[in-house]
CSV table of C-alpha atoms and ligand atoms in Angstrom, one decimal:
chain,number,residue,atom,x,y,z
X,1,MET,CA,175.2,-9.5,-108.6
X,2,ALA,CA,176.1,-13.2,-108.3
X,3,LYS,CA,173.5,-15.8,-109.3
X,4,ILE,CA,173.1,-19.5,-109.2
X,5,LEU,CA,172.0,-21.4,-112.3
X,6,VAL,CA,170.5,-24.8,-111.8
X,7,ASN,CA,169.1,-27.4,-114.3
X,8,ASN,CA,167.3,-30.7,-113.8
X,9,ASN,CA,170.0,-33.3,-113.9
X,10,GLY,CA,167.9,-36.2,-112.6
X,11,PRO,CA,168.2,-38.0,-109.2
X,12,LEU,CA,171.2,-37.1,-107.1
X,13,PHE,CA,173.5,-39.9,-105.8
X,14,GLY,CA,176.5,-39.9,-103.6
X,15,GLU,CA,177.8,-38.7,-100.3
X,16,VAL,CA,177.9,-35.2,-98.7
X,17,LYS,CA,179.8,-34.2,-95.6
X,18,ILE,CA,178.0,-31.7,-93.2
X,19,SER,CA,180.0,-28.7,-92.0
X,20,GLY,CA,180.0,-27.1,-88.6
X,21,ALA,CA,176.7,-25.4,-87.6
X,22,LYS,CA,176.3,-21.7,-88.4
X,23,ASN,CA,173.9,-21.3,-85.5
X,24,ALA,CA,176.3,-22.9,-83.1
X,25,VAL,CA,179.6,-21.3,-84.2
X,26,LEU,CA,178.2,-17.7,-84.0
X,27,PRO,CA,177.4,-17.8,-80.2
X,28,LEU,CA,180.5,-19.9,-79.5
X,29,LEU,CA,182.6,-17.1,-81.1
X,30,ALA,CA,180.7,-14.5,-79.1
X,31,ALA,CA,181.4,-16.4,-75.9
X,32,THR,CA,185.2,-16.1,-76.4
X,33,LEU,CA,184.8,-12.5,-75.2
X,34,LEU,CA,184.1,-13.8,-71.7
X,35,THR,CA,187.8,-14.6,-70.9
X,36,ASP,CA,191.2,-13.0,-71.4
X,37,GLU,CA,192.6,-16.4,-72.3
X,38,THR,CA,192.7,-18.1,-75.8
X,39,CYS,CA,189.7,-20.1,-77.0
X,40,VAL,CA,190.2,-22.5,-79.8
X,41,ILE,CA,187.1,-23.2,-81.9
X,42,GLU,CA,187.6,-26.3,-84.1
X,43,GLY,CA,185.4,-27.4,-87.1
X,44,ALA,CA,184.3,-23.9,-87.8
X,45,PRO,CA,182.5,-23.5,-91.1
X,46,ASP,CA,183.8,-21.1,-93.8
X,47,LEU,CA,180.8,-18.8,-93.9
X,48,VAL,CA,180.2,-15.1,-94.6
X,49,ASP,CA,178.5,-14.8,-91.2
X,50,VAL,CA,181.6,-16.2,-89.5
X,51,GLU,CA,183.7,-13.5,-91.1
X,52,VAL,CA,181.2,-10.9,-89.8
X,53,MET,CA,181.4,-12.2,-86.3
X,54,LYS,CA,185.2,-12.2,-86.5
X,55,LYS,CA,184.9,-8.5,-87.4
X,56,MET,CA,182.7,-7.9,-84.4
X,57,LEU,CA,185.3,-9.5,-82.1
X,58,LEU,CA,188.2,-7.6,-83.6
X,59,ASN,CA,186.3,-4.4,-83.1
X,60,TYR,CA,186.0,-5.1,-79.4
X,61,GLY,CA,189.7,-5.6,-79.2
X,62,ALA,CA,190.2,-9.4,-79.6
X,63,SER,CA,193.0,-10.9,-81.6
X,64,ILE,CA,192.2,-13.8,-84.0
X,65,ASP,CA,194.4,-16.5,-85.5
X,66,THR,CA,193.0,-18.5,-88.4
X,67,SER,CA,196.2,-19.9,-89.7
X,68,GLU,CA,194.9,-23.5,-89.3
X,69,GLU,CA,192.0,-24.4,-91.7
X,70,GLY,CA,188.7,-24.7,-89.8
X,71,VAL,CA,190.2,-23.5,-86.6
X,72,ILE,CA,189.5,-20.1,-85.1
X,73,LYS,CA,191.7,-19.0,-82.1
X,74,VAL,CA,190.3,-16.0,-80.3
X,75,THR,CA,192.1,-14.1,-77.5
X,76,ALA,CA,190.2,-11.2,-76.0
X,77,GLU,CA,193.0,-10.2,-73.6
X,78,GLU,CA,191.8,-6.6,-73.3
X,79,ILE,CA,188.4,-5.1,-74.2
X,80,ALA,CA,189.4,-2.0,-76.2
X,81,SER,CA,185.9,-0.8,-77.0
X,82,VAL,CA,182.4,-1.5,-75.8
X,83,GLU,CA,180.8,0.0,-78.9
X,84,ALA,CA,179.7,-2.4,-81.6
X,85,ASP,CA,180.5,-1.2,-85.2
X,86,PRO,CA,177.1,-0.2,-86.7
X,87,GLU,CA,178.1,-1.2,-90.2
X,88,VAL,CA,179.1,-4.7,-89.0
X,89,VAL,CA,175.8,-5.1,-87.0
X,90,GLN,CA,173.9,-4.1,-90.1
X,91,GLU,CA,175.5,-7.0,-91.9
X,92,MET,CA,174.4,-9.6,-89.5
X,93,ARG,CA,171.7,-9.7,-86.8
X,94,ALA,CA,173.5,-12.3,-84.8
X,95,SER,CA,176.0,-9.6,-83.9
X,96,ILE,CA,173.7,-9.1,-80.9
X,97,PHE,CA,174.9,-12.4,-79.4
X,98,THR,CA,177.9,-10.3,-78.3
X,99,MET,CA,175.8,-8.3,-75.9
X,100,GLY,CA,175.7,-10.8,-73.1
X,101,PRO,CA,179.4,-11.6,-73.1
X,102,MET,CA,180.3,-7.9,-73.3
X,103,LEU,CA,178.0,-7.0,-70.4
X,104,ALA,CA,179.5,-9.8,-68.3
X,105,ARG,CA,183.1,-9.0,-69.2
X,106,ALA,CA,183.2,-5.2,-69.6
X,107,GLY,CA,180.1,-4.2,-67.8
X,108,LYS,CA,178.8,-2.3,-70.8
X,109,VAL,CA,177.9,-2.6,-74.4
X,110,VAL,CA,176.6,-0.1,-77.0
X,111,MET,CA,174.7,-1.9,-79.7
X,112,PRO,CA,172.9,-0.4,-82.7
X,113,MET,CA,169.3,-1.6,-82.6
X,114,PRO,CA,169.4,-4.6,-85.0
X,115,GLY,CA,167.0,-4.2,-88.0
X,116,GLY,CA,164.4,-6.8,-88.7
X,117,CYS,CA,164.8,-8.8,-91.9
X,118,THR,CA,162.5,-10.3,-94.5
X,119,ILE,CA,161.2,-13.0,-92.2
X,120,GLY,CA,160.1,-10.7,-89.4
X,121,LYS,CA,160.6,-7.8,-87.1
X,122,ARG,CA,162.8,-9.9,-84.8
X,123,PRO,CA,162.7,-7.7,-81.7
X,124,ILE,CA,165.2,-8.2,-78.8
X,125,ASP,CA,162.8,-7.4,-76.0
X,126,LEU,CA,163.5,-10.8,-74.3
X,127,HIS,CA,167.2,-10.3,-74.5
X,128,LEU,CA,166.8,-7.0,-72.7
X,129,LYS,CA,164.3,-8.4,-70.2
X,130,GLY,CA,167.1,-10.9,-69.2
X,131,PHE,CA,169.8,-8.3,-68.9
X,132,ARG,CA,167.5,-6.1,-66.8
X,133,ALA,CA,166.7,-9.0,-64.5
X,134,LEU,CA,170.5,-9.4,-64.0
X,135,GLY,CA,170.7,-5.8,-62.8
X,136,ALA,CA,171.7,-4.1,-66.0
X,137,GLU,CA,170.4,-0.6,-66.9
X,138,ILE,CA,169.1,-0.2,-70.4
X,139,VAL,CA,169.0,3.2,-72.2
X,140,GLU,CA,167.7,3.4,-75.8
X,141,GLU,CA,168.9,6.5,-77.5
X,142,ASP,CA,168.8,7.4,-81.2
X,143,ASP,CA,169.1,4.0,-82.9
X,144,LYS,CA,171.3,2.5,-80.2
X,145,VAL,CA,170.7,0.5,-77.1
X,146,ILE,CA,173.2,1.1,-74.2
X,147,VAL,CA,173.3,-1.7,-71.7
X,148,SER,CA,175.5,-1.2,-68.5
X,149,VAL,CA,175.8,-2.5,-65.0
X,150,GLY,CA,176.8,-0.7,-61.8
X,151,PRO,CA,180.0,-1.3,-59.9
X,152,GLU,CA,178.3,-4.3,-58.2
X,153,GLY,CA,178.2,-6.0,-61.6
X,154,LEU,CA,175.6,-8.5,-62.7
X,155,VAL,CA,173.5,-10.4,-60.0
X,156,GLY,CA,171.8,-13.7,-60.7
X,157,ASP,CA,168.0,-13.9,-60.9
X,158,ALA,CA,165.1,-16.0,-62.2
X,159,ILE,CA,164.1,-15.1,-65.8
X,160,TYR,CA,161.0,-16.3,-67.6
X,161,LEU,CA,161.1,-16.1,-71.4
X,162,ASP,CA,157.7,-15.4,-72.8
X,163,PHE,CA,158.9,-17.3,-75.9
X,164,PRO,CA,161.7,-19.8,-75.9
X,165,SER,CA,163.9,-17.5,-78.0
X,166,VAL,CA,167.2,-19.1,-79.1
X,167,GLY,CA,169.2,-15.9,-79.1
X,168,ALA,CA,167.8,-14.6,-75.9
X,169,THR,CA,168.5,-17.9,-74.1
X,170,GLU,CA,172.1,-17.8,-75.4
X,171,ASN,CA,172.7,-14.1,-74.5
X,172,ILE,CA,171.3,-14.5,-71.0
X,173,LEU,CA,173.2,-17.8,-70.5
X,174,MET,CA,176.5,-16.1,-71.4
X,175,ALA,CA,175.9,-13.0,-69.2
X,176,ALA,CA,174.8,-15.2,-66.3
X,177,THR,CA,178.1,-17.2,-66.2
X,178,LEU,CA,179.9,-14.2,-64.5
X,179,ALA,CA,176.9,-12.9,-62.5
X,180,ARG,CA,177.0,-13.1,-58.8
X,181,GLY,CA,174.8,-15.9,-57.5
X,182,THR,CA,172.3,-18.2,-59.3
X,183,THR,CA,170.4,-17.5,-62.5
X,184,ILE,CA,167.5,-19.6,-63.6
X,185,ILE,CA,166.2,-19.3,-67.2
X,186,GLU,CA,162.7,-20.6,-67.4
X,187,ASN,CA,161.0,-21.5,-70.7
X,188,ALA,CA,164.5,-21.6,-72.2
X,189,ALA,CA,165.1,-22.6,-75.8
X,190,LYS,CA,166.2,-26.3,-76.1
X,191,GLU,CA,168.0,-26.3,-79.5
X,192,PRO,CA,171.2,-28.4,-79.8
X,193,GLU,CA,173.1,-25.1,-80.3
X,194,ILE,CA,172.2,-24.1,-76.7
X,195,ILE,CA,173.7,-27.4,-75.4
X,196,ASP,CA,176.8,-26.8,-77.6
X,197,LEU,CA,177.2,-23.3,-76.1
X,198,ALA,CA,176.7,-24.5,-72.6
X,199,ASN,CA,179.4,-27.3,-73.2
X,200,LEU,CA,181.9,-24.6,-74.3
X,201,LEU,CA,181.1,-22.4,-71.3
X,202,ASN,CA,181.4,-25.2,-68.9
X,203,LYS,CA,184.8,-26.1,-70.4
X,204,MET,CA,185.7,-22.4,-69.7
X,205,GLY,CA,184.8,-23.0,-66.0
X,206,ALA,CA,181.2,-21.9,-66.0
X,207,ARG,CA,178.7,-23.8,-63.9
X,208,ILE,CA,175.7,-24.5,-66.1
X,209,LYS,CA,173.2,-27.3,-65.5
X,210,SER,CA,170.4,-28.7,-67.6
X,211,ALA,CA,171.0,-26.8,-70.8
X,212,GLY,CA,168.8,-28.4,-73.5
X,213,THR,CA,165.8,-28.4,-71.1
X,214,ASP,CA,163.3,-25.6,-70.6
X,215,MET,CA,164.9,-24.7,-67.2
X,216,ILE,CA,168.6,-23.8,-67.2
X,217,ARG,CA,170.5,-23.2,-63.9
X,218,ILE,CA,173.7,-21.1,-63.9
X,219,GLU,CA,175.9,-20.6,-60.8
X,220,GLY,CA,178.0,-17.5,-61.5
X,221,VAL,CA,181.8,-17.7,-61.2
X,222,GLU,CA,184.5,-15.1,-60.8
X,223,LYS,CA,186.4,-15.8,-64.0
X,224,LEU,CA,186.4,-18.0,-67.1
X,225,THR,CA,189.4,-19.6,-68.7
X,226,GLY,CA,190.3,-20.4,-72.3
X,227,CYS,CA,189.3,-23.8,-73.9
X,228,ILE,CA,189.3,-26.0,-77.0
X,229,HIS,CA,185.9,-26.9,-78.4
X,230,GLY,CA,184.6,-28.5,-81.6
X,231,VAL,CA,181.5,-27.1,-83.3
X,232,ILE,CA,178.5,-29.5,-83.7
X,233,PRO,CA,177.4,-30.3,-87.2
X,234,ASP,CA,174.8,-28.2,-88.9
X,235,ARG,CA,171.4,-29.8,-88.5
X,236,ILE,CA,169.8,-27.4,-91.0
X,237,GLU,CA,172.4,-28.2,-93.7
X,238,THR,CA,171.8,-31.8,-92.9
X,239,GLY,CA,168.0,-31.4,-93.5
X,240,THR,CA,168.7,-29.4,-96.7
X,241,PHE,CA,170.7,-32.3,-98.2
X,242,MET,CA,168.1,-34.9,-97.0
X,243,LEU,CA,165.6,-32.9,-99.0
X,244,ALA,CA,167.9,-32.8,-102.0
X,245,ALA,CA,167.8,-36.6,-102.1
X,246,ALA,CA,164.0,-36.6,-101.6
X,247,ILE,CA,163.1,-34.0,-104.1
X,248,THR,CA,165.2,-35.5,-106.9
X,249,ARG,CA,164.2,-39.1,-106.0
X,250,GLY,CA,167.9,-39.9,-105.5
X,251,ARG,CA,170.0,-41.5,-102.7
X,252,LEU,CA,172.4,-39.7,-100.6
X,253,LEU,CA,174.6,-40.7,-97.6
X,254,ILE,CA,174.8,-37.6,-95.4
X,255,LYS,CA,178.0,-37.9,-93.3
X,256,ASN,CA,178.8,-36.1,-90.1
X,257,GLY,CA,175.1,-35.2,-89.6
X,258,LEU,CA,173.6,-36.2,-86.2
X,259,PRO,CA,170.3,-38.1,-86.6
X,260,GLY,CA,169.3,-37.0,-83.0
X,261,HIS,CA,169.3,-33.4,-84.2
X,262,VAL,CA,167.0,-34.0,-87.2
X,263,ARG,CA,164.3,-36.3,-85.8
X,264,PRO,CA,161.3,-34.2,-87.0
X,265,ILE,CA,162.7,-34.1,-90.5
X,266,ILE,CA,163.4,-37.9,-90.6
X,267,SER,CA,159.8,-38.5,-89.3
X,268,LYS,CA,158.2,-36.2,-91.9
X,269,LEU,CA,160.2,-37.6,-94.8
X,270,LYS,CA,159.2,-41.2,-93.7
X,271,GLU,CA,155.6,-40.1,-93.7
X,272,CYS,CA,156.0,-39.0,-97.3
X,273,GLY,CA,157.4,-42.5,-98.2
X,274,VAL,CA,161.1,-41.7,-98.2
X,275,PHE,CA,163.5,-44.3,-96.9
X,276,VAL,CA,165.7,-42.9,-94.1
X,277,ASP,CA,168.2,-44.9,-92.1
X,278,ALA,CA,170.7,-43.7,-89.5
X,279,THR,CA,173.8,-45.9,-90.3
X,280,PRO,CA,177.2,-45.9,-88.7
X,281,GLU,CA,178.5,-44.2,-91.9
X,282,GLY,CA,175.9,-41.4,-91.8
X,283,ILE,CA,172.2,-40.7,-92.5
X,284,LEU,CA,171.1,-42.7,-95.6
X,285,VAL,CA,168.2,-41.0,-97.5
X,286,ASP,CA,166.8,-43.1,-100.4
X,287,ALA,CA,163.8,-41.8,-102.4
X,288,THR,CA,164.4,-44.0,-105.5
X,289,GLU,CA,161.5,-46.4,-104.8
X,290,GLY,CA,157.8,-45.9,-104.7
X,291,GLU,CA,155.5,-42.9,-105.1
X,292,LEU,CA,155.9,-40.1,-102.5
X,293,VAL,CA,152.9,-38.6,-100.8
X,294,ALA,CA,151.9,-35.4,-99.0
X,295,THR,CA,152.1,-34.6,-95.4
X,296,ASP,CA,151.4,-31.6,-93.2
X,297,ILE,CA,154.1,-29.7,-91.3
X,298,LYS,CA,153.9,-27.1,-88.5
X,299,THR,CA,157.1,-25.3,-87.4
X,300,LEU,CA,157.8,-25.1,-83.6
X,301,PRO,CA,160.7,-24.4,-81.3
X,302,TYR,CA,163.0,-27.4,-80.8
X,303,PRO,CA,162.3,-30.3,-80.6
X,304,GLY,CA,159.5,-29.4,-83.0
X,305,PHE,CA,159.8,-29.2,-86.7
X,306,PRO,CA,162.5,-26.5,-87.4
X,307,THR,CA,161.4,-23.2,-89.0
X,308,ASP,CA,164.7,-23.1,-90.9
X,309,ILE,CA,163.6,-26.2,-92.9
X,310,GLN,CA,160.1,-25.0,-93.6
X,311,SER,CA,160.9,-23.5,-97.0
X,312,PRO,CA,163.1,-26.3,-98.3
X,313,PHE,CA,160.5,-28.8,-97.2
X,314,MET,CA,157.8,-26.8,-98.9
X,315,ALA,CA,159.7,-27.0,-102.2
X,316,PHE,CA,159.8,-30.8,-101.8
X,317,LEU,CA,156.0,-30.9,-101.1
X,318,THR,CA,155.2,-29.3,-104.4
X,319,THR,CA,156.5,-32.5,-106.1
X,320,VAL,CA,154.7,-35.2,-104.1
X,321,LYS,CA,151.2,-36.6,-104.7
X,322,GLY,CA,148.4,-34.9,-102.8
X,323,GLU,CA,147.8,-31.7,-100.9
X,324,SER,CA,149.9,-30.6,-97.9
X,325,VAL,CA,149.3,-27.9,-95.3
X,326,VAL,CA,152.3,-25.9,-94.0
X,327,ARG,CA,152.0,-23.8,-90.9
X,328,GLU,CA,154.7,-21.4,-89.7
X,329,THR,CA,154.5,-20.5,-86.0
X,330,VAL,CA,157.9,-19.1,-85.2
X,331,PHE,CA,158.4,-16.1,-87.5
X,332,GLU,CA,155.6,-13.8,-88.7
X,333,ASN,CA,156.7,-13.5,-92.3
X,334,ARG,CA,158.4,-16.6,-93.4
X,335,PHE,CA,156.4,-17.4,-96.6
X,336,MET,CA,158.3,-15.0,-98.9
X,337,HIS,CA,159.4,-18.0,-100.9
X,338,VAL,CA,155.8,-18.9,-101.8
X,339,VAL,CA,155.7,-16.2,-104.5
X,340,GLU,CA,159.0,-17.5,-105.9
X,341,LEU,CA,157.9,-21.1,-105.9
X,342,ASN,CA,154.6,-20.1,-107.6
X,343,ARG,CA,156.6,-18.4,-110.4
X,344,MET,CA,157.8,-22.0,-111.1
X,345,GLY,CA,154.2,-23.3,-111.2
X,346,ALA,CA,153.8,-24.6,-107.6
X,347,GLY,CA,150.2,-23.3,-107.3
X,348,ILE,CA,150.6,-22.7,-103.5
X,349,THR,CA,147.9,-20.7,-101.7
X,350,THR,CA,148.6,-18.8,-98.5
X,351,TRP,CA,145.7,-18.2,-96.1
X,352,ASN,CA,147.6,-15.7,-94.0
X,353,SER,CA,151.2,-15.2,-93.1
X,354,SER,CA,151.3,-18.5,-91.2
X,355,GLU,CA,149.4,-21.1,-93.2
X,356,ALA,CA,149.9,-22.3,-96.8
X,357,THR,CA,148.3,-25.1,-98.9
X,358,VAL,CA,150.6,-26.9,-101.3
X,359,PRO,CA,148.6,-28.8,-104.0
X,360,GLY,CA,151.4,-31.1,-104.8
X,361,GLY,CA,151.9,-33.3,-107.9
X,362,LYS,CA,153.4,-30.4,-109.8
X,363,LYS,CA,156.0,-30.5,-112.5
X,364,LEU,CA,157.8,-27.3,-111.8
X,365,ARG,CA,159.2,-25.1,-114.6
X,366,GLY,CA,162.4,-23.2,-114.5
X,367,ALA,CA,162.2,-19.5,-113.8
X,368,LYS,CA,164.1,-16.4,-112.6
X,369,VAL,CA,163.6,-16.4,-108.8
X,370,ARG,CA,165.0,-14.6,-105.8
X,371,ALA,CA,166.5,-16.0,-102.6
X,372,THR,CA,164.3,-14.1,-100.1
X,373,ASP,CA,166.2,-15.4,-97.1
X,374,LEU,CA,169.0,-17.9,-96.4
X,375,ARG,CA,166.9,-21.0,-96.2
X,376,ALA,CA,164.5,-19.8,-99.0
X,377,GLY,CA,167.5,-19.5,-101.3
X,378,ALA,CA,168.3,-23.2,-100.6
X,379,ALA,CA,164.6,-24.0,-101.3
X,380,MET,CA,164.7,-22.3,-104.7
X,381,VAL,CA,167.8,-24.4,-105.6
X,382,LEU,CA,166.1,-27.6,-104.6
X,383,ALA,CA,163.1,-26.6,-106.8
X,384,GLY,CA,165.4,-25.9,-109.7
X,385,LEU,CA,166.9,-29.4,-109.4
X,386,VAL,CA,163.6,-30.9,-110.6
X,387,ALA,CA,162.1,-28.1,-112.8
X,388,ASP,CA,161.8,-28.2,-116.5
X,389,GLY,CA,164.3,-25.7,-117.9
X,390,MET,CA,166.9,-23.6,-116.2
X,391,THR,CA,166.3,-21.8,-112.9
X,392,GLU,CA,168.2,-18.7,-112.1
X,393,VAL,CA,168.4,-17.8,-108.4
X,394,SER,CA,169.4,-14.2,-107.6
X,395,GLU,CA,170.4,-12.5,-104.3
X,396,ILE,CA,172.4,-15.6,-103.4
X,397,TYR,CA,174.5,-13.7,-100.9
X,398,HIS,CA,171.8,-15.0,-98.4
X,399,ILE,CA,172.8,-18.6,-99.2
X,400,GLU,CA,176.6,-17.9,-98.8
X,401,ARG,CA,176.0,-16.5,-95.4
X,402,GLY,CA,175.0,-19.8,-94.0
X,403,TYR,CA,176.0,-22.8,-96.3
X,404,GLU,CA,179.6,-23.7,-96.7
X,405,ASN,CA,180.7,-24.5,-100.2
X,406,PHE,CA,177.0,-24.8,-101.2
X,407,VAL,CA,177.5,-25.0,-105.0
X,408,GLY,CA,180.5,-27.3,-104.7
X,409,LYS,CA,178.7,-29.8,-102.5
X,410,PHE,CA,175.8,-30.0,-104.9
X,411,LYS,CA,178.1,-30.4,-107.9
X,412,ALA,CA,179.9,-33.3,-106.1
X,413,ILE,CA,176.6,-35.2,-105.9
X,414,GLY,CA,175.7,-34.7,-109.6
X,415,ALA,CA,173.7,-31.5,-109.7
X,416,ASP,CA,173.9,-29.4,-112.8
X,417,ILE,CA,174.6,-26.1,-110.9
X,418,MET,CA,176.9,-23.2,-111.3
X,419,LYS,CA,177.5,-19.8,-109.7
X,420,ILE,CA,177.9,-16.8,-112.1
X,421,ASP,CA,178.9,-13.3,-111.3
X,422,GLU,CA,176.7,-11.0,-113.3
X,423,ASP,CA,176.4,-7.2,-113.0
U,1,EPZ,C1,167.9,-18.2,-84.2
U,1,EPZ,O1,167.5,-16.9,-84.5
U,1,EPZ,C2,168.6,-18.7,-85.5
U,1,EPZ,N1,169.7,-17.8,-85.8
U,1,EPZ,C3,167.5,-18.6,-86.7
U,1,EPZ,O2,168.2,-19.1,-87.8
U,1,EPZ,C4,166.4,-19.6,-86.3
U,1,EPZ,O3,165.4,-19.5,-87.3
U,1,EPZ,C5,165.8,-19.1,-85.0
U,1,EPZ,O4,166.8,-19.1,-84.0
U,1,EPZ,C6,164.7,-20.0,-84.5
U,1,EPZ,O5,165.1,-21.3,-84.5
U,1,EPZ,C7,170.9,-18.0,-85.2
U,1,EPZ,O6,171.0,-18.8,-84.3
U,1,EPZ,C8,172.0,-17.1,-85.6
U,1,EPZ,P1,164.5,-16.5,-81.9
U,1,EPZ,P2,166.9,-16.0,-83.2
U,1,EPZ,O7,165.0,-15.5,-80.9
U,1,EPZ,O8,167.7,-16.3,-82.0
U,1,EPZ,C9,160.7,-13.7,-81.4
U,1,EPZ,C10,168.8,-19.2,-90.1
U,1,EPZ,O9,168.2,-19.3,-91.2
U,1,EPZ,N2,161.5,-13.0,-80.5
U,1,EPZ,O10,164.3,-18.0,-81.3
U,1,EPZ,O11,166.8,-14.6,-83.7
U,1,EPZ,C11,161.2,-13.6,-82.8
U,1,EPZ,O12,160.7,-12.4,-83.4
U,1,EPZ,C12,168.3,-18.3,-89.0
U,1,EPZ,O13,169.9,-19.8,-89.8
U,1,EPZ,C13,160.9,-12.0,-79.7
U,1,EPZ,O14,159.7,-11.7,-79.9
U,1,EPZ,O15,165.4,-16.6,-83.1
U,1,EPZ,C14,160.8,-14.8,-83.6
U,1,EPZ,O16,159.4,-14.6,-84.0
U,1,EPZ,C15,167.0,-17.6,-89.4
U,1,EPZ,N3,161.7,-11.3,-78.9
U,1,EPZ,C16,160.8,-15.9,-82.5
U,1,EPZ,O17,160.9,-15.2,-81.2
U,1,EPZ,C17,163.0,-11.5,-78.6
U,1,EPZ,O18,163.6,-10.8,-77.8
U,1,EPZ,C18,162.0,-16.8,-82.6
U,1,EPZ,O19,163.2,-16.0,-82.5
U,1,EPZ,C19,163.6,-12.6,-79.4
U,1,EPZ,C20,162.8,-13.3,-80.3
C-alpha cells in the first residue's frame, strides 16, 4: 500500500499552480453523453477519478481521445449500452452523474445503487425525485436502480430539492436540457461547479438560465451539439494550499485560483490573523507575521464555508492560539479525521457527529495516521508539515483521487514529503 511520509521542514515559500476542478470536470465529462458530436474538455486535471469517469463513458459506447495533455475529447456517437459497469461505479460514487445524461439521451439507464462512503450514507433520493418529476419510471431491483422513460421522453416540470444537493442539481440539470418544455429546479445548489456545467451545456445549445442561483430555469431543446470548454480551477485545492501557507507560517502565491470561489476561506483565514490578498498574479497568503488566533467554522452549502475544507482547516486550527468550534452540517459523518489528528496530540473533543472543539496552541507530534477520505488525507499531510517527527499517512489512494500531482506540488514549495510504495 502506498504511503506519504512528511516531516516538518519549516514554513513553505513559493508559488503553486491550481489544476482544473475535480468536482467540475466529472459532471462536464458526464454531460458529453448528451450529444453525438465531439466535446473537447480543456484544462482537465490528471486524477484517478477522471480515469474512472472515462471508463464509465467508454462502457456506454463513447470514444475518447486524450492525445493532447490536459485535453479530453469525447464523442458519444452511439450509445452501445445503458448498463453502468458495477465495478466502475463501486470505484467512484460520482459515476451516478451519468444517470441524467443517459436518461435524456438514451431514455434509460441501469445503475448499481452507489454505496455510501466514510463521510456518510449519501443517498440519491433527490436525484430520483427529479427524474420522477420529469416523467421517468424508477424500478429498484436487487442492488440496481433502473430509470427509464416512455416513448414520449422526458417532460419538463418544477422540482423542489429538499436539500441543495450538488449532484442532484447537476443530474437534473443535464436531464432537463433535452426534456420537452420548461423545468424549474428550486432550492438548487449554487456551487461554481454548477455554473461551469451550465456554461458547457449552453455552449452545446441548451437553454439554461440563472445557474448559480437557487432557482434554475431550463427550456428543453431537441438536440445538443459538441463544444469546446475549459474547466474552472479547483477551489478546494486552492483552499488546501492556502492552508499549507497558514499552518506552516509561510508565504505562498497561489496561481490560477479564483478568489471569488474561496471567499469563506479568505474571510476565515483573515479572522485568524493570516494576511491574504487577491493580486493580479494570484492569491497571496502570508502567515509569516504575528500570532495566529482561533476562529469558529460552520460548513454550509455554497456560498457558505465548504465542507471539503473542514478537515484541512481543522488541522490548521490545532496550531493557533485559543479554542475553536467546528460544526459540520453537510455530511453526517465527516469527523473521521479527528481520531487521526488526536493521534498527533491535537486534543480535539467531538460532542456529536457534527460539532468538535479544537483546543488549539498544540505542538503536534508525528504519527502513523490514515487518510479517512480525500480531504482528510490532505489534512493529515498539512498536520505532518508542522509536527515534531515524521508522519506517515496511509490509504493515500483517497488523496490521489482528487489532487493532481499532490506530492510534487508540495515538494516544489519546500515540503519534506515523499510517497513510498510499501506492501
Ligand atoms: C459533491 O458531492 C462533491 N462531489 C463533494 O465533494 C462535496 O463534498 C459535496 O458535493 C458537497 O459540496 C462531487 O462533486 C463529485 P451533495 P454530492 O449531494 O453531490 C445529502 C470531495 O471531497 N443528499 O450536495 O454527493 C447527502 O447525503 C467530495 O471532493 C441526500 O440526502 O453532495 C449529503 O449529506 C466529497 N439525498 C448532502 O446532501 C440526495 O439525493 C450533500 O450532498 C443527495 C444528497
